Short mmCIF file of C-alpha atoms in Angstrom, two decimals:
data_model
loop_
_atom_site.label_atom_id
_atom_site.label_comp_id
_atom_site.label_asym_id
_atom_site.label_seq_id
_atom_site.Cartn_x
_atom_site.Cartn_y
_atom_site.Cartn_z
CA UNK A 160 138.94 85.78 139.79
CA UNK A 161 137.20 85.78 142.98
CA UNK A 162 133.39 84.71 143.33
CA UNK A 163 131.03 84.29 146.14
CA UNK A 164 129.36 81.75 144.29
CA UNK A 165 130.66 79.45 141.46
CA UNK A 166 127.49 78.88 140.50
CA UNK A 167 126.62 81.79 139.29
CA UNK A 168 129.17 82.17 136.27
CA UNK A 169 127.72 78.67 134.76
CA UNK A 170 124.58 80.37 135.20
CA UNK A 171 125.10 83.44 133.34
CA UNK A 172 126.79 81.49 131.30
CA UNK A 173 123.98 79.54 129.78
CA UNK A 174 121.71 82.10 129.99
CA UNK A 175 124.06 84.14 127.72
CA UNK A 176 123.67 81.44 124.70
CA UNK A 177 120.18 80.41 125.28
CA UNK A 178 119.37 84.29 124.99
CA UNK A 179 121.74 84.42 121.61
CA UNK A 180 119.65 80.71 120.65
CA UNK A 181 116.86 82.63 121.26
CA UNK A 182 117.53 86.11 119.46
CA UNK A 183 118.73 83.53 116.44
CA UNK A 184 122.37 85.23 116.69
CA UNK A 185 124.61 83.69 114.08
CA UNK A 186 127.84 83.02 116.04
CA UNK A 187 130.35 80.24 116.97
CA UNK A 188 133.32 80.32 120.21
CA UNK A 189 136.30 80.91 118.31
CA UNK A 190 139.03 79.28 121.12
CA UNK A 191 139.36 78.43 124.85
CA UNK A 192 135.28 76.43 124.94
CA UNK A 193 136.48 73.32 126.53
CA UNK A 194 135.05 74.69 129.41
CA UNK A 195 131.89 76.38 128.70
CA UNK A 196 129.78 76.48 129.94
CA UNK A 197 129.84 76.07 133.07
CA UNK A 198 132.56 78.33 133.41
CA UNK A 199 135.40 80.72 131.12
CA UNK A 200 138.51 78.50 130.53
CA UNK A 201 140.45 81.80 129.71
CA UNK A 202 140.20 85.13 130.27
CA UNK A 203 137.59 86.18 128.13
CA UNK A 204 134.91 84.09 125.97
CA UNK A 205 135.76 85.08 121.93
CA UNK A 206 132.92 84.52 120.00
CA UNK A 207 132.52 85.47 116.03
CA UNK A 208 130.08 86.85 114.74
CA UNK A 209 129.01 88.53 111.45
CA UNK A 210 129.58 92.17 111.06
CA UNK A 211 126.23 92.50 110.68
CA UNK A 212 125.48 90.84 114.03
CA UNK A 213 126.62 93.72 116.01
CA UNK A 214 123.75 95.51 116.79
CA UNK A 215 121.74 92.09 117.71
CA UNK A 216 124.75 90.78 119.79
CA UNK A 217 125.26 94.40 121.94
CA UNK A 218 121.30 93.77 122.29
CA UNK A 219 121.65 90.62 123.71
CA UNK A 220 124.36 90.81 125.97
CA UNK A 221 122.55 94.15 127.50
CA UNK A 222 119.17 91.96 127.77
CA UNK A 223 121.49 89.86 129.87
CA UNK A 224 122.68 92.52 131.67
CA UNK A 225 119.39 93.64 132.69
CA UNK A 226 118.07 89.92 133.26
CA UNK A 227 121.00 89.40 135.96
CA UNK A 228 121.48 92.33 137.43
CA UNK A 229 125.28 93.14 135.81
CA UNK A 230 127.28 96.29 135.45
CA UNK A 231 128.98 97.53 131.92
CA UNK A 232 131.90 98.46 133.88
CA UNK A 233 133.94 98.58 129.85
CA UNK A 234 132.20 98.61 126.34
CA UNK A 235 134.78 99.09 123.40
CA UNK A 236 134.16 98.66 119.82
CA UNK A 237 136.39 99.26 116.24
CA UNK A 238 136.25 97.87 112.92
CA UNK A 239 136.72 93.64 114.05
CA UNK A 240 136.02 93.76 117.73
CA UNK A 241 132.83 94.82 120.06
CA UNK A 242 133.84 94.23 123.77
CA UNK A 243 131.93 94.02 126.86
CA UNK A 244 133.37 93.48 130.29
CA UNK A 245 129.87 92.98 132.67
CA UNK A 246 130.41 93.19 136.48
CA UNK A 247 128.71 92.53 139.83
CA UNK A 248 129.58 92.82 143.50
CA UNK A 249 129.56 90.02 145.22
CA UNK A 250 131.56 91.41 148.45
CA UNK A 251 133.32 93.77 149.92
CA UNK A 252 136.60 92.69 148.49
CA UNK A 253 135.07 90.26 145.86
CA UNK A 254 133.29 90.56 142.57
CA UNK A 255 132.19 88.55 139.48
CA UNK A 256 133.26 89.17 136.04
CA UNK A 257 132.48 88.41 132.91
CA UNK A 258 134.63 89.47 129.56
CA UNK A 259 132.81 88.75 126.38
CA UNK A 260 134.97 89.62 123.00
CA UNK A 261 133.10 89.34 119.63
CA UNK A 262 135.14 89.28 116.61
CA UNK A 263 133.53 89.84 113.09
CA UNK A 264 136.29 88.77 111.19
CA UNK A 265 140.16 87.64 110.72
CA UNK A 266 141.93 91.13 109.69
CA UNK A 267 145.59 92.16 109.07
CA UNK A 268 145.90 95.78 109.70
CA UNK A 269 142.83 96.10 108.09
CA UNK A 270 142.54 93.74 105.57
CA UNK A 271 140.18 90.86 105.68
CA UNK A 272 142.12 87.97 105.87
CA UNK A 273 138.81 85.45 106.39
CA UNK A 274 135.27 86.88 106.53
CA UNK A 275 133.29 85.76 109.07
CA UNK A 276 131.06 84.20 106.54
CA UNK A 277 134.15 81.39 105.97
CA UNK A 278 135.07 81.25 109.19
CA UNK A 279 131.14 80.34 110.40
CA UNK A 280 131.49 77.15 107.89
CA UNK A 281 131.25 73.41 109.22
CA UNK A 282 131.04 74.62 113.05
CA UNK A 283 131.70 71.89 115.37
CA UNK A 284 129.18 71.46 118.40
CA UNK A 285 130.36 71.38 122.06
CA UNK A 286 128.04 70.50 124.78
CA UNK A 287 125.62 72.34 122.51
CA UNK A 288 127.50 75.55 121.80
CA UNK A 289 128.57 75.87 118.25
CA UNK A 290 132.16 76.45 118.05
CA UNK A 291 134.20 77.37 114.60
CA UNK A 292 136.00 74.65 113.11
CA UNK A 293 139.50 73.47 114.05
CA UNK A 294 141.13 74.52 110.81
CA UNK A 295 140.08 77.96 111.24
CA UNK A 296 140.92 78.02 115.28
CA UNK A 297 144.61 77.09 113.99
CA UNK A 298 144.36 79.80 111.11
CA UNK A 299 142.67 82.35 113.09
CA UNK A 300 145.75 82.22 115.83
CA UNK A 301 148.53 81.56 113.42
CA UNK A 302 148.15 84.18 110.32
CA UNK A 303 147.85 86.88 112.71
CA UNK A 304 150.99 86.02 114.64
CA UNK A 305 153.16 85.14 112.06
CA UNK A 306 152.29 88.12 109.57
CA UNK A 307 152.42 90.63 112.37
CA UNK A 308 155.23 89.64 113.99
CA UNK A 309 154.59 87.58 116.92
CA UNK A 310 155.82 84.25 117.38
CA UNK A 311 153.30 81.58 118.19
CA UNK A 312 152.97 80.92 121.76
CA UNK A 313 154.02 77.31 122.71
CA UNK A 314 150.94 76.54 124.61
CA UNK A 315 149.50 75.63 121.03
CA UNK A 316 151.96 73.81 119.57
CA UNK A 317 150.13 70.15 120.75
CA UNK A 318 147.02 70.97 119.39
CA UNK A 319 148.11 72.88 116.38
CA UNK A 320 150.17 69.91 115.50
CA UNK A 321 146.97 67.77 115.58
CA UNK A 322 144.87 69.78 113.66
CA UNK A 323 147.78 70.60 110.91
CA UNK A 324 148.27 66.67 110.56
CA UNK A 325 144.62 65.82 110.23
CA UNK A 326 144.00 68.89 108.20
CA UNK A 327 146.55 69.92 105.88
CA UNK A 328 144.95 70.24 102.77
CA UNK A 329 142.53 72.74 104.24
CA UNK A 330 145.40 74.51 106.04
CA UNK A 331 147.38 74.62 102.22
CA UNK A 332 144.67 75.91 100.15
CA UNK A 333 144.33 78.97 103.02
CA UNK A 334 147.91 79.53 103.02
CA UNK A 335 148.91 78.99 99.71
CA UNK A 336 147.89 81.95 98.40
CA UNK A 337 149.02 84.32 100.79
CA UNK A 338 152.74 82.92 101.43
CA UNK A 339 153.61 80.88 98.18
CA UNK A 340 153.56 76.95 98.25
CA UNK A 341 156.96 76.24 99.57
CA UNK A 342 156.18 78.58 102.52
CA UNK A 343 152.99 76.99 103.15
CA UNK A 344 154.30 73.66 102.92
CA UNK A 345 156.92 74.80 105.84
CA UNK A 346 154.78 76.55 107.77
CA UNK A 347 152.59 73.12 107.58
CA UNK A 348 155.51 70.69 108.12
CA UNK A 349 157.02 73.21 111.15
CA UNK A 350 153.46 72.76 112.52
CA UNK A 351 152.45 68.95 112.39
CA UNK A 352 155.78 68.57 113.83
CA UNK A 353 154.70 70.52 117.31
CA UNK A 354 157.18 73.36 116.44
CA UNK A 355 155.27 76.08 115.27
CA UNK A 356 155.99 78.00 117.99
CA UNK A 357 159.41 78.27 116.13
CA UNK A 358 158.34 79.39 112.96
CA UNK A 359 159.76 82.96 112.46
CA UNK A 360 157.71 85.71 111.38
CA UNK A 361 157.63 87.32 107.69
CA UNK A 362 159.80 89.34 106.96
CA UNK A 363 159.15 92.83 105.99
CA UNK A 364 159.33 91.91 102.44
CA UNK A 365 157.40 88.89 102.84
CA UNK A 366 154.76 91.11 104.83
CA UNK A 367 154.54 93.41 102.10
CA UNK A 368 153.60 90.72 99.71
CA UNK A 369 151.00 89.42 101.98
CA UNK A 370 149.45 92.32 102.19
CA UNK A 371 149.27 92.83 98.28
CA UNK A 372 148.00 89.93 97.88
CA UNK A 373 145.09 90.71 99.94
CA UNK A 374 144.72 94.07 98.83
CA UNK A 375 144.61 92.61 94.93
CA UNK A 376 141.95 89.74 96.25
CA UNK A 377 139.54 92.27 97.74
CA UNK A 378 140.18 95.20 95.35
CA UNK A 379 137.56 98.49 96.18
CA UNK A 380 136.51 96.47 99.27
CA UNK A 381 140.39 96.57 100.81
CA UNK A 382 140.13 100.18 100.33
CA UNK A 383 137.19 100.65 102.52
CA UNK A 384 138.66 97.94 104.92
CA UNK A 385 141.68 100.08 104.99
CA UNK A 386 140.14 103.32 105.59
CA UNK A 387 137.80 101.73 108.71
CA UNK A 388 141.24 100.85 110.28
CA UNK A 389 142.64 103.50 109.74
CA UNK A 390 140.03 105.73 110.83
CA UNK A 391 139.14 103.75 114.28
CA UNK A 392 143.32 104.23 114.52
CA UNK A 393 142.79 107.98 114.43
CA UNK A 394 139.73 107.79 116.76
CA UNK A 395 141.71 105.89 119.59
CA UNK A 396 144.68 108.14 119.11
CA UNK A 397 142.77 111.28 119.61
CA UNK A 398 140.32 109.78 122.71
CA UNK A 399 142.67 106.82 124.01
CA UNK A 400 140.15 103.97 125.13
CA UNK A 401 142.46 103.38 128.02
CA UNK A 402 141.50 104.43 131.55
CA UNK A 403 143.76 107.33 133.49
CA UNK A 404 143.28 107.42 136.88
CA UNK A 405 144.89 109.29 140.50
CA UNK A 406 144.28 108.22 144.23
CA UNK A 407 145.75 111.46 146.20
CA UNK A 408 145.57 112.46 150.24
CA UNK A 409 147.77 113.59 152.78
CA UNK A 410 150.06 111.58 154.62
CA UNK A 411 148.67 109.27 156.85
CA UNK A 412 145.00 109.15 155.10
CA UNK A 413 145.69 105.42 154.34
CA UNK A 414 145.72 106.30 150.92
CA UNK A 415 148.52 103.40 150.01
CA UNK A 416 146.43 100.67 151.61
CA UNK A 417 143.44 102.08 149.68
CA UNK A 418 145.71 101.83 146.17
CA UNK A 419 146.78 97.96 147.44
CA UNK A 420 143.19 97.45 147.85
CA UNK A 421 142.07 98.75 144.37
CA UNK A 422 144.70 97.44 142.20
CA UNK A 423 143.89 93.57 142.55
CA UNK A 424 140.36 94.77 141.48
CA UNK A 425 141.64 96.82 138.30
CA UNK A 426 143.66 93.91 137.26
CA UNK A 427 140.78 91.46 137.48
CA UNK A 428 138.79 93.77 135.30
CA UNK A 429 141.39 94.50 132.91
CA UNK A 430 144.01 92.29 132.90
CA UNK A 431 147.26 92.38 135.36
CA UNK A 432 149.40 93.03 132.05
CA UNK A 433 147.04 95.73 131.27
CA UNK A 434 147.73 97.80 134.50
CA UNK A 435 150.33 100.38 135.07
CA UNK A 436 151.55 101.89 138.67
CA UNK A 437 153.06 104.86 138.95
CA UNK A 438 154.02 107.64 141.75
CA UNK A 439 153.33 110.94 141.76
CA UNK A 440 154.65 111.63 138.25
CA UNK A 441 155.96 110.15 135.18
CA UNK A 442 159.25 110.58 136.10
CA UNK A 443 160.60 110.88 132.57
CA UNK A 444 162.86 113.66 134.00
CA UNK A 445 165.31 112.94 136.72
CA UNK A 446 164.79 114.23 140.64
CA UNK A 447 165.63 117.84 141.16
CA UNK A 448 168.19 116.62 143.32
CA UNK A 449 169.86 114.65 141.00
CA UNK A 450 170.62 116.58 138.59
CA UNK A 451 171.66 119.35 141.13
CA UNK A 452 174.43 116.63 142.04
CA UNK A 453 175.01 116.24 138.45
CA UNK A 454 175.89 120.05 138.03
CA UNK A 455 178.46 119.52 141.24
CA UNK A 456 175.98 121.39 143.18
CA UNK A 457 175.02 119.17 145.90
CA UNK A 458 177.07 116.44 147.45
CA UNK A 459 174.60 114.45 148.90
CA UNK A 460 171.09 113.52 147.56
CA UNK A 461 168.67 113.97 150.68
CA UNK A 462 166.48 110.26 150.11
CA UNK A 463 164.45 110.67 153.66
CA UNK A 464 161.04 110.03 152.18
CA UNK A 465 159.66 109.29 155.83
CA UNK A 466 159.78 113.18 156.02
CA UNK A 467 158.68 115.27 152.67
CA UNK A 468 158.01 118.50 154.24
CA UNK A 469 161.77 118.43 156.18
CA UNK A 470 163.00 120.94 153.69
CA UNK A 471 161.99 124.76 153.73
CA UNK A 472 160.28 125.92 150.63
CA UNK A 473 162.41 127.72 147.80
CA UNK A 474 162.16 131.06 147.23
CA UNK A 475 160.10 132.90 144.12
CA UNK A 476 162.47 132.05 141.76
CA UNK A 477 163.46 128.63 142.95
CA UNK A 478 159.99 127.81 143.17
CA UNK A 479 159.02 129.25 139.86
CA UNK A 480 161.75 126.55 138.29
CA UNK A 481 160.46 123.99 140.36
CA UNK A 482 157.18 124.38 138.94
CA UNK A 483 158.19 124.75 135.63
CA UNK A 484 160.85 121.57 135.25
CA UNK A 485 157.29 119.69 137.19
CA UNK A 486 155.34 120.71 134.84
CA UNK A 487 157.90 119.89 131.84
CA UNK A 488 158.10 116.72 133.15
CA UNK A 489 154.33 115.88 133.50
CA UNK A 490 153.85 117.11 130.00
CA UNK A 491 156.78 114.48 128.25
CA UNK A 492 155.89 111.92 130.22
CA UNK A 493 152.40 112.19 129.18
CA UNK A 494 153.06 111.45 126.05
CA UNK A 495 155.80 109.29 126.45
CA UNK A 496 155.03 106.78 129.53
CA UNK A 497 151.11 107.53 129.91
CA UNK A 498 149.72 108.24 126.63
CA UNK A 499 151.18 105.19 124.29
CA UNK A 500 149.40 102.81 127.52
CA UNK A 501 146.21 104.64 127.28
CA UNK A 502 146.06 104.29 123.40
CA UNK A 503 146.29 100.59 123.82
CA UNK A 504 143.54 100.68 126.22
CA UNK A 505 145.35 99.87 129.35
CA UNK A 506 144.90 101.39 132.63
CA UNK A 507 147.47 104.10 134.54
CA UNK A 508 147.06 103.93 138.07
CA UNK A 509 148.88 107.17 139.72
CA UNK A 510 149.98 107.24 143.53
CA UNK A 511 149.41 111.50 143.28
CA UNK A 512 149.89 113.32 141.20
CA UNK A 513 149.84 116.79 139.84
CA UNK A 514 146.65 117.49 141.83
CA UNK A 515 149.05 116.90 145.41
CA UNK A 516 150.99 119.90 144.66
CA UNK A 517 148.31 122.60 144.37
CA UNK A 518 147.01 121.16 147.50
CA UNK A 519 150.34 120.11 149.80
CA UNK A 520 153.20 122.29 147.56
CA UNK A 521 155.39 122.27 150.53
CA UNK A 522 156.00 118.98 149.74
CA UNK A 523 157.58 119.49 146.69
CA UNK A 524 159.30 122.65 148.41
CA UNK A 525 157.16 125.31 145.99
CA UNK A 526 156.01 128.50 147.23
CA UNK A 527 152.85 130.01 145.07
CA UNK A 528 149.72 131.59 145.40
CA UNK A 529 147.72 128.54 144.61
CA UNK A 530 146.00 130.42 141.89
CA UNK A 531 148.69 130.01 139.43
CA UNK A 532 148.97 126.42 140.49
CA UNK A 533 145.64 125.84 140.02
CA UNK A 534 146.06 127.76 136.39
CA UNK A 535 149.25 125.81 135.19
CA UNK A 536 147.16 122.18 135.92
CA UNK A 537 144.79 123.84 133.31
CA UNK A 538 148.13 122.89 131.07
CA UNK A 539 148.53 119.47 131.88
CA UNK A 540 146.53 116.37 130.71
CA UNK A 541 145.13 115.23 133.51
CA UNK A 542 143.92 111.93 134.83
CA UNK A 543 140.46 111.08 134.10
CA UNK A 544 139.34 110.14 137.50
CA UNK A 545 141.43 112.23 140.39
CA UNK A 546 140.26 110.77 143.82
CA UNK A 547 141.13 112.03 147.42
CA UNK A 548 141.07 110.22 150.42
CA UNK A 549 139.38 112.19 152.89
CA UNK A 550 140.25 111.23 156.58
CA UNK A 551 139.32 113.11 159.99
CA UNK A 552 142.74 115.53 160.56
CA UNK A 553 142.71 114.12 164.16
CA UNK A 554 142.92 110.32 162.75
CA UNK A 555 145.70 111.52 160.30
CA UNK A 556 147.80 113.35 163.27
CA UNK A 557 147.31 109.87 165.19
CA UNK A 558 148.76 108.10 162.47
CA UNK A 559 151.25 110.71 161.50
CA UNK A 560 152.75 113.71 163.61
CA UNK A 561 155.05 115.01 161.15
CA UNK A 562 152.48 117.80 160.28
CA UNK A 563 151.13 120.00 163.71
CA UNK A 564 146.98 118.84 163.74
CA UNK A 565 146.02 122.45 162.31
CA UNK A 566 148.36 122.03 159.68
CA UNK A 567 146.71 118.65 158.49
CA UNK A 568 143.42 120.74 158.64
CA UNK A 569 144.45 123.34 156.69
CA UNK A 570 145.89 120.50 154.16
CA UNK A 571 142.26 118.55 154.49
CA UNK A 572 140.68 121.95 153.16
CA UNK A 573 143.33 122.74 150.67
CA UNK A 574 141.99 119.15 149.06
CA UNK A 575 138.40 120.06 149.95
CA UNK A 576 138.71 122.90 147.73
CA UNK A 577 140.15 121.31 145.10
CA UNK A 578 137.24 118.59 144.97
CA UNK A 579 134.86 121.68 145.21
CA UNK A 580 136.17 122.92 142.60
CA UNK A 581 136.58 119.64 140.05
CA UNK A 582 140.01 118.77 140.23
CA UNK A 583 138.97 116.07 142.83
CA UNK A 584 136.17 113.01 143.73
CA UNK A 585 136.15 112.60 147.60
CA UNK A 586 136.65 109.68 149.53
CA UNK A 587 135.58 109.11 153.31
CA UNK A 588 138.71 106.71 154.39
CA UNK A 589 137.00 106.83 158.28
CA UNK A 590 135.77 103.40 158.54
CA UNK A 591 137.69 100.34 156.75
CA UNK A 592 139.88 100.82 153.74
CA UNK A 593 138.32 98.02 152.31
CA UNK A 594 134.92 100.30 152.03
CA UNK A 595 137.29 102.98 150.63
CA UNK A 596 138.93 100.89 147.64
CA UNK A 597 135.01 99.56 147.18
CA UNK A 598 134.28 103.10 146.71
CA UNK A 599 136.53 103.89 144.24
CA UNK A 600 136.41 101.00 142.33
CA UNK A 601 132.45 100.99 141.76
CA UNK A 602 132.74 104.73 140.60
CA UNK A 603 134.65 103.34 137.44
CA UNK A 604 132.48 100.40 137.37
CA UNK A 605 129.13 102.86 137.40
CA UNK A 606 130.72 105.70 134.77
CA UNK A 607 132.14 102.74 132.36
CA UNK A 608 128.12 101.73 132.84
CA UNK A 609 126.49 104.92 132.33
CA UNK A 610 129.29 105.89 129.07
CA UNK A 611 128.34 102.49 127.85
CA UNK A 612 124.87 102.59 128.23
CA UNK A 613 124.52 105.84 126.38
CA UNK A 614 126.65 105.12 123.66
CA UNK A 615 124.80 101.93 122.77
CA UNK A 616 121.55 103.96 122.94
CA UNK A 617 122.99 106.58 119.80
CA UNK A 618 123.29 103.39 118.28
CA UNK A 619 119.63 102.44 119.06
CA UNK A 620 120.42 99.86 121.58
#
């Protein structure tokens, strides 16, 4: 994470829990506080709070958006977890961020595993934080892992071996009931022994009975549990949380620098694991080309990508199945590549995309009035934020001559129309592409803001 000045995040930092101190928040750190807080040891700081702590916690983390001058560039919220990701420029190419995750409980697809009622017991202090204690930091990490299927990343196996020692009675009586004895007593020995990073996950079977178990313990309240998962599933399915986004221009507009410019940012905000790059399309279907050589009907596939527009155009036809095998291919791979990514609330970062071949079709060697290629994007699911890097035609021929300077203008209007028209956000790329990529970047960062901002006031926020 770059910052201009180190200072500031210890700043914020204590502001943040004097203002929850203050509002009389009930909450604790739930992992990763050796550090706080004078700065985030991880990530992200996890905090838990009561369920019904979410309206005073959203308050309090907007008061301290207001008090230091901080962006909601992300707000997310579902049945265990409110998230906030707060942002400020510091720099061109630098900016401070701040992820704050509060947690209201310990759930199994669904299903209260510890409320945050038990989890809030004993806290420990640290450097006057309160912080949960380290039988249910252990807990918290482990019964989520093993029941769901993840094993335990090694990192933990020190510490966990620590706490299990010191603390295996409290560690039984928790896990006792959910596994059976003789599995708790493994799981216990496996983790006092440093290796819980080798204990294997239930199996389905042994799932199953987990899950009864806490079904049976919280009767009528497992079935609303239930249905609040399963309902914020549905939501995110139908209006994926994830962020779908295009950077499109002609040749020579510097629009790959821009993209290497805005995709250390992205990951910053969002995590590198959380970002996808792709090029022009999903490319769940194989080139044109390809499968022409496939059929025996080409030799040679032509792979000069210095030159796109060195073909002609097909004909009617031709283009026509172009166009349609595009479009086939823009549809599957929606759903296969992009929309899966989106639902787990990562970001898609596209190099073009469907937008480039209303504008520059010659490039994909179609031939169509533009109206019905500006009707067949009506088909597609499109990327939520389409921008175009707009550079003086006369700056683009100097950089590129493989288009004649008034065919590079009629391309600049061709993308000109389509931002007129919606399908674009312009992007002056005439001064440094660092301004460019700043551009882009703090139009996310302002909508995430505004979306956040207004869905926290329905709430009365």
């Amino acid at each position: 994470m770059q910052v201009a000045a180190p200072v500031a995040e210890g700043r914020i930092l204590k502001l943040m829990f004097s203002i929850f101190e203050a509002q009389g928040l009930q909450y604790a750190i739930l992992r990763n506080y050796e550090t706080l807080p004078e700065r985030v040891g991880a990530r992200d700081v996890d905090i838990l709070i009561p369920p019904e702590e979410i309206k005073k916690a959203s308050a309090a983390i907007m008061y301290l958006a207001e008090k230091q001058g901080l962006l909601v560039a992300h707000h997310y919220c579902d049945e265990r977890l409110l998230q906030f990701i707060l942002v400020h420029r510091t720099g061109l190419n630098q900016l401070f961020d701040l992820k704050i995750d509060f947690f209201t409980s310990n759930q199994i697809y669904g299903l209260e595993v510890m409320s945050a009622r038990e989890m809030l017991c004993n806290p420990l202090r640290h450097r006057g934080i309160p912080v949960v204690a380290e039988p249910v930091q252990l807990l918290d990490k482990f019964l989520f892992h093993v029941v769901v299927g993840h094993a335990l990343h090694p990192k933990y196996n020190a510490r966990f071996a620590r706490i299990a020692t010191q603390e295996s009675g409290i560690l039984f009586n928790a896990l006792a009931p959910l596994t059976g004895k003789a599995e708790a007593e493994g799981m216990i020995g496996a983790l006092s022994a440093g290796q819980g990073s080798d204990i294997p996950s239930l199996n389905f079977w042994q799932r199953m009975r987990v899950l009864g178990r806490l079904w049976r313990r919280q009767r009528a309240g497992g079935v609303l549990q239930m249905t609040r998962f399963l309902y914020e599933r549905l939501r995110n399915h139908l209006r994926p949380a994830g962020l779908f986004v295009s950077i499109s221009g002609p040749d020579g507009s510097g629009k790959t620098t821009v993209i290497e410019l805005v995709l250390p940012h992205l990951r910053q905000l969002y995590g590198s694991d959380n970002v996808a790059y792709y090029h022009f399309r999903p490319t769940v279907l194989p080139r044109i080309a390809e499968v022409a050589r496939a059929a025996k009907a080409l030799d040679q596939v032509d792979e000069d990508y210095a030159r796109p527009h060195r073909a002609e155009p097909s004909g009617i036809i031709g283009s026509a199945g172009r166009l349609s095998y595009y479009l086939l291919d823009y549809i599957l791979g929606y759903f296969r590549r992009v929309y899966p990514e989106l639902v787990d609330r990562k970001v898609i970062l596209f190099d073009r995309y469907y937008q480039d071949m209303i504008a520059d079709p010659g490039r994909s060697r179609i031939r169509m009035p533009t109206s019905i290629l500006r009707l067949a994007a009506r088909l597609l699911p499109l990327p939520r934020f389409s921008f175009f890097i707009r550079v003086d035609p006369e700056e683009v021929h100097r950089r590129k001559q493989e288009l004649s300077l008034d065919e590079i203008s009629e391309l600049n209007a061709r993308y000109d129309d389509l931002a007129t028209r919606g399908f674009l956000i312009p992007i002056d790329n005439d001064v440094a592409p660092e301004v460019a990529a700043a551009k882009i970047v703090d139009f996310i960062i302002e909508h995430g803001d505004r979306s956040a901002r207004r869905l926290l006031a329905r709430r009365g926020i």
